[in-house]
PDB file of C-alpha atoms and ligand atoms in Angstrom:
ATOM      1  CA  MET A  29      67.182 168.492 -16.345  1.00 66.00           C
ATOM      2  CA  GLY A  30      65.430 167.128 -19.399  1.00 84.00           C
ATOM      3  CA  PHE A  31      63.521 164.122 -20.540  1.00 91.00           C
ATOM      4  CA  THR A  32      62.756 162.489 -23.813  1.00 96.00           C
ATOM      5  CA  GLY A  33      59.872 160.165 -24.412  1.00 97.00           C
ATOM      6  CA  GLN A  34      57.878 158.494 -27.112  1.00 98.00           C
ATOM      7  CA  CYS A  35      54.754 156.561 -27.928  1.00 98.00           C
ATOM      8  CA  ARG A  36      54.731 152.807 -28.377  1.00 98.00           C
ATOM      9  CA  CYS A  37      55.240 152.909 -32.160  1.00 98.00           C
ATOM     10  CA  GLY A  38      57.851 155.670 -32.041  1.00 98.00           C
ATOM     11  CA  ARG A  39      56.160 158.092 -34.472  1.00 98.00           C
ATOM     12  CA  VAL A  40      55.572 160.738 -31.792  1.00 98.00           C
ATOM     13  CA  HIS A  41      58.379 162.042 -29.622  1.00 98.00           C
ATOM     14  CA  LEU A  42      58.291 164.266 -26.563  1.00 97.00           C
ATOM     15  CA  GLN A  43      61.058 166.504 -25.345  1.00 96.00           C
ATOM     16  CA  LEU A  44      60.769 167.998 -21.859  1.00 94.00           C
ATOM     17  CA  ARG A  45      62.945 170.905 -20.871  1.00 90.00           C
ATOM     18  CA  THR A  46      62.580 171.417 -17.133  1.00 78.00           C
ATOM     19  CA  GLU A  47      64.918 173.289 -14.799  1.00 69.00           C
ATOM     20  CA  THR A  48      64.026 171.020 -11.917  1.00 70.00           C
ATOM     21  CA  LEU A  49      62.372 167.669 -11.742  1.00 69.00           C
ATOM     22  CA  ALA A  50      58.700 168.305 -12.429  1.00 81.00           C
ATOM     23  CA  PRO A  51      56.210 167.121  -9.782  1.00 89.00           C
ATOM     24  CA  LEU A  52      55.236 163.504 -10.315  1.00 93.00           C
ATOM     25  CA  TYR A  53      52.254 161.872  -8.661  1.00 95.00           C
ATOM     26  CA  ALA A  54      50.143 158.763  -9.046  1.00 97.00           C
ATOM     27  CA  CYS A  55      46.376 158.916  -9.381  1.00 97.00           C
ATOM     28  CA  HIS A  56      44.442 155.793  -8.440  1.00 98.00           C
ATOM     29  CA  CYS A  57      41.001 157.102  -9.454  1.00 96.00           C
ATOM     30  CA  LEU A  58      38.645 155.024 -11.543  1.00 96.00           C
ATOM     31  CA  ASP A  59      38.972 157.384 -14.513  1.00 94.00           C
ATOM     32  CA  CYS A  60      42.745 156.949 -14.525  1.00 96.00           C
ATOM     33  CA  GLN A  61      42.401 153.190 -14.199  1.00 97.00           C
ATOM     34  CA  ARG A  62      40.119 153.191 -17.238  1.00 96.00           C
ATOM     35  CA  TRP A  63      42.252 155.618 -19.269  1.00 93.00           C
ATOM     36  CA  SER A  64      45.356 153.588 -18.664  1.00 95.00           C
ATOM     37  CA  GLY A  65      43.832 150.122 -18.572  1.00 96.00           C
ATOM     38  CA  SER A  66      46.016 149.699 -15.511  1.00 97.00           C
ATOM     39  CA  ALA A  67      46.125 150.178 -11.753  1.00 98.00           C
ATOM     40  CA  PHE A  68      46.935 153.891 -11.680  1.00 97.00           C
ATOM     41  CA  ALA A  69      48.228 156.743 -13.805  1.00 97.00           C
ATOM     42  CA  LEU A  70      51.521 158.578 -13.405  1.00 96.00           C
ATOM     43  CA  HIS A  71      51.186 162.296 -14.000  1.00 96.00           C
ATOM     44  CA  MET A  72      54.031 164.760 -14.396  1.00 94.00           C
ATOM     45  CA  LEU A  73      53.006 168.414 -14.149  1.00 91.00           C
ATOM     46  CA  CYS A  74      54.959 170.420 -16.687  1.00 92.00           C
ATOM     47  CA  SER A  75      54.859 173.901 -18.029  1.00 92.00           C
ATOM     48  CA  ALA A  76      53.343 173.644 -21.508  1.00 94.00           C
ATOM     49  CA  GLN A  77      56.258 175.603 -22.963  1.00 93.00           C
ATOM     50  CA  ALA A  78      58.652 172.998 -21.608  1.00 94.00           C
ATOM     51  CA  VAL A  79      57.011 170.161 -23.524  1.00 96.00           C
ATOM     52  CA  ASP A  80      57.840 169.867 -27.218  1.00 97.00           C
ATOM     53  CA  VAL A  81      55.946 167.369 -29.321  1.00 98.00           C
ATOM     54  CA  SER A  82      56.966 166.061 -32.728  1.00 98.00           C
ATOM     55  CA  GLY A  83      54.823 163.763 -34.851  1.00 98.00           C
ATOM     56  CA  ASP A  84      51.106 163.555 -35.573  1.00 98.00           C
ATOM     57  CA  THR A  85      48.792 163.452 -32.592  1.00 98.00           C
ATOM     58  CA  LEU A  86      45.048 163.037 -32.220  1.00 98.00           C
ATOM     59  CA  SER A  87      43.164 164.886 -29.515  1.00 98.00           C
ATOM     60  CA  TYR A  88      40.010 164.236 -27.545  1.00 98.00           C
ATOM     61  CA  SER A  89      38.328 166.908 -25.425  1.00 98.00           C
ATOM     62  CA  HIS A  90      35.775 166.258 -22.731  1.00 96.00           C
ATOM     63  CA  ALA A  91      34.178 167.991 -19.765  1.00 95.00           C
ATOM     64  CA  HIS A  92      35.566 166.943 -16.391  1.00 87.00           C
ATOM     65  CA  ASP A  93      34.676 168.563 -13.054  1.00 85.00           C
ATOM     66  CA  GLY A  94      33.413 171.637 -14.883  1.00 92.00           C
ATOM     67  CA  GLN A  95      36.643 172.005 -16.848  1.00 94.00           C
ATOM     68  CA  ILE A  96      37.584 170.996 -20.373  1.00 97.00           C
ATOM     69  CA  SER A  97      40.361 168.442 -20.567  1.00 96.00           C
ATOM     70  CA  THR A  98      42.033 167.697 -23.896  1.00 97.00           C
ATOM     71  CA  GLN A  99      43.945 164.461 -24.237  1.00 97.00           C
ATOM     72  CA  TYR A 100      46.668 163.980 -26.837  1.00 98.00           C
ATOM     73  CA  ALA A 101      47.574 160.593 -28.227  1.00 98.00           C
ATOM     74  CA  CYS A 102      49.733 159.247 -31.025  1.00 98.00           C
ATOM     75  CA  GLY A 103      47.664 159.292 -34.224  1.00 97.00           C
ATOM     76  CA  THR A 104      49.001 155.885 -35.204  1.00 98.00           C
ATOM     77  CA  CYS A 105      49.282 153.703 -32.099  1.00 98.00           C
ATOM     78  CA  PHE A 106      46.970 155.730 -29.789  1.00 97.00           C
ATOM     79  CA  THR A 107      49.399 155.895 -26.878  1.00 98.00           C
ATOM     80  CA  ARG A 108      48.063 158.674 -24.630  1.00 97.00           C
ATOM     81  CA  LEU A 109      50.928 161.114 -24.119  1.00 98.00           C
ATOM     82  CA  PHE A 110      49.685 164.146 -22.194  1.00 98.00           C
ATOM     83  CA  ASN A 111      46.698 166.350 -21.600  1.00 97.00           C
ATOM     84  CA  GLU A 112      45.891 169.990 -21.174  1.00 97.00           C
ATOM     85  CA  THR A 113      43.027 171.286 -19.063  1.00 94.00           C
ATOM     86  CA  THR A 114      41.298 174.584 -18.493  1.00 95.00           C
ATOM     87  CA  ALA A 115      41.839 173.834 -14.759  1.00 90.00           C
ATOM     88  CA  ALA A 116      45.562 174.461 -15.259  1.00 89.00           C
ATOM     89  CA  PRO A 117      46.137 176.858 -18.137  1.00 92.00           C
ATOM     90  CA  GLY A 118      49.686 176.863 -19.437  1.00 93.00           C
ATOM     91  CA  MET A 119      50.448 173.372 -18.219  1.00 93.00           C
ATOM     92  CA  ARG A 120      50.708 169.958 -19.792  1.00 95.00           C
ATOM     93  CA  VAL A 121      50.169 166.877 -17.702  1.00 95.00           C
ATOM     94  CA  VAL A 122      52.474 164.247 -19.142  1.00 96.00           C
ATOM     95  CA  ARG A 123      51.771 160.503 -18.785  1.00 97.00           C
ATOM     96  CA  ALA A 124      55.133 159.834 -17.209  1.00 96.00           C
ATOM     97  CA  GLY A 125      55.297 156.193 -18.276  1.00 96.00           C
ATOM     98  CA  VAL A 126      56.112 157.335 -21.823  1.00 97.00           C
ATOM     99  CA  LEU A 127      59.351 158.984 -20.689  1.00 96.00           C
ATOM    100  CA  ASP A 128      62.739 157.397 -21.201  1.00 96.00           C
ATOM    101  CA  GLY A 129      64.123 156.483 -17.800  1.00 93.00           C
ATOM    102  CA  ALA A 130      60.667 156.533 -16.178  1.00 92.00           C
ATOM    103  CA  GLU A 131      61.737 153.516 -14.147  1.00 91.00           C
ATOM    104  CA  ARG A 132      64.015 155.832 -12.145  1.00 91.00           C
ATOM    105  CA  LEU A 133      61.220 158.245 -11.198  1.00 90.00           C
ATOM    106  CA  THR A 134      59.384 157.990  -7.898  1.00 92.00           C
ATOM    107  CA  PRO A 135      55.992 159.619  -7.350  1.00 94.00           C
ATOM    108  CA  MET A 136      55.999 162.242  -4.593  1.00 92.00           C
ATOM    109  CA  ALA A 137      52.334 161.741  -3.766  1.00 95.00           C
ATOM    110  CA  HIS A 138      49.427 159.391  -4.305  1.00 97.00           C
ATOM    111  CA  ILE A 139      45.877 160.595  -4.712  1.00 96.00           C
ATOM    112  CA  TRP A 140      42.534 158.772  -4.767  1.00 97.00           C
ATOM    113  CA  VAL A 141      44.016 155.935  -2.723  1.00 98.00           C
ATOM    114  CA  ALA A 142      40.434 155.095  -1.669  1.00 98.00           C
ATOM    115  CA  ARG A 143      40.268 153.543  -5.161  1.00 98.00           C
ATOM    116  CA  LYS A 144      43.723 151.987  -4.994  1.00 98.00           C
ATOM    117  CA  GLN A 145      43.877 148.354  -6.067  1.00 98.00           C
ATOM    118  CA  SER A 146      44.454 146.235  -2.987  1.00 97.00           C
ATOM    119  CA  TRP A 147      47.681 144.613  -4.204  1.00 98.00           C
ATOM    120  CA  VAL A 148      49.413 147.997  -4.615  1.00 97.00           C
ATOM    121  CA  SER A 149      51.371 148.848  -1.448  1.00 97.00           C
ATOM    122  CA  LEU A 150      52.635 152.369  -0.967  1.00 96.00           C
ATOM    123  CA  PRO A 151      55.914 153.282   0.762  1.00 93.00           C
ATOM    124  CA  GLU A 152      55.744 154.445   4.395  1.00 92.00           C
ATOM    125  CA  GLY A 153      55.537 158.168   4.861  1.00 91.00           C
ATOM    126  CA  ILE A 154      54.581 159.082   1.310  1.00 94.00           C
ATOM    127  CA  ALA A 155      51.992 161.842   0.898  1.00 94.00           C
ATOM    128  CA  GLN A 156      48.610 160.350   0.088  1.00 96.00           C
ATOM    129  CA  TRP A 157      44.936 161.254   0.154  1.00 97.00           C
ATOM    130  CA  PRO A 158      41.797 159.092  -0.045  1.00 97.00           C
ATOM    131  CA  GLN A 159      40.458 161.346  -2.783  1.00 95.00           C
ATOM    132  CA  SER A 160      41.671 164.616  -4.210  1.00 91.00           C
ATOM    133  CA  PRO A 161      43.652 166.814  -1.786  1.00 90.00           C
ATOM    134  CA  THR A 162      43.095 170.519  -1.512  1.00 87.00           C
ATOM    135  CA  PRO A 163      45.367 172.545  -3.772  1.00 83.00           C
ATOM    136  CA  GLU A 164      47.184 173.814  -0.644  1.00 87.00           C
ATOM    137  CA  ALA A 165      47.818 170.332   0.761  1.00 88.00           C
ATOM    138  CA  PHE A 166      48.952 169.102  -2.617  1.00 85.00           C
ATOM    139  CA  ALA A 167      51.292 172.043  -3.149  1.00 82.00           C
ATOM    140  CA  SER A 168      52.834 171.576   0.284  1.00 85.00           C
ATOM    141  CA  ALA A 169      53.410 167.856  -0.373  1.00 83.00           C
ATOM    142  CA  LEU A 170      55.258 168.830  -3.509  1.00 76.00           C
ATOM    143  CA  SER A 171      57.048 171.578  -1.631  1.00 68.00           C
ATOM    144  CA  GLU A 172      60.431 171.089  -3.250  1.00 51.00           C
ATOM    145  CA  GLN A 173      58.710 172.244  -6.377  1.00 46.00           C
ATOM    146  CA  THR A 174      57.564 175.729  -7.197  1.00 43.00           C
ATOM    147  CA  LEU A 175      53.843 175.511  -7.634  1.00 42.00           C
ATOM    148  CA  THR A 176      52.331 178.882  -7.028  1.00 42.00           C
ATOM    149  CA  SER A 177      48.763 178.117  -7.878  1.00 45.00           C
ATOM    150  CA  THR A 178      47.924 174.450  -7.907  1.00 53.00           C
ATOM    151  CA  PRO A 179      44.438 173.329  -8.826  1.00 57.00           C
ATOM    152  CA  PRO A 180      43.023 170.126  -7.306  1.00 59.00           C
ATOM    153  CA  PRO A 181      45.066 167.409  -9.007  1.00 65.00           C
ATOM    154  CA  ALA A 182      42.158 165.067  -9.667  1.00 62.00           C
ATOM    155  CA  ALA A 183      40.748 167.732 -11.939  1.00 64.00           C
ATOM    156  CA  LEU A 184      43.896 167.696 -14.030  1.00 74.00           C
ATOM    157  CA  ASP A 185      43.604 164.346 -15.780  1.00 71.00           C
TER     158      ASP A 185
HETATM  159 ZN1   ZN B  16      52.683 155.836 -31.817  1.00 50.98          ZN
HETATM  160 ZN1   ZN B  17      42.847 160.088 -11.806  1.00 50.98          ZN
END
């Protein structure tokens, strides 16, 4: 299974090489609402080696929950593409909305629904937490996936 993706202006391209569909979840926290200028963020957890980037990116690093998160954006149009964090070494958290065919993806879990905008209704039976779940609860919700050591997802963005 693979994905391609790109920024708004098309100068930066992503290529994802994943054996299985990478875990996808929505985060409704205030930080994600601000980052995205929208109601929530869609995060796809990928192995860093599986994410190839071509084109010039800018990065921005900041401290978050005691970890350092580095965001990567297109250097021309500033579309935020993915981030890396010391909370999850070896991974890249891709902003899934930049992927081609993203309209066919369905999040497996929703976190920080305490901050969810009231007009957003979630499907029955979908895994969700008011804030950040424990790593164990999150891993079990994404149980089709192989996540051996999952940090708290809210610390990943
Ligand atoms: Zn761009
Ligand atoms: Zn968030």
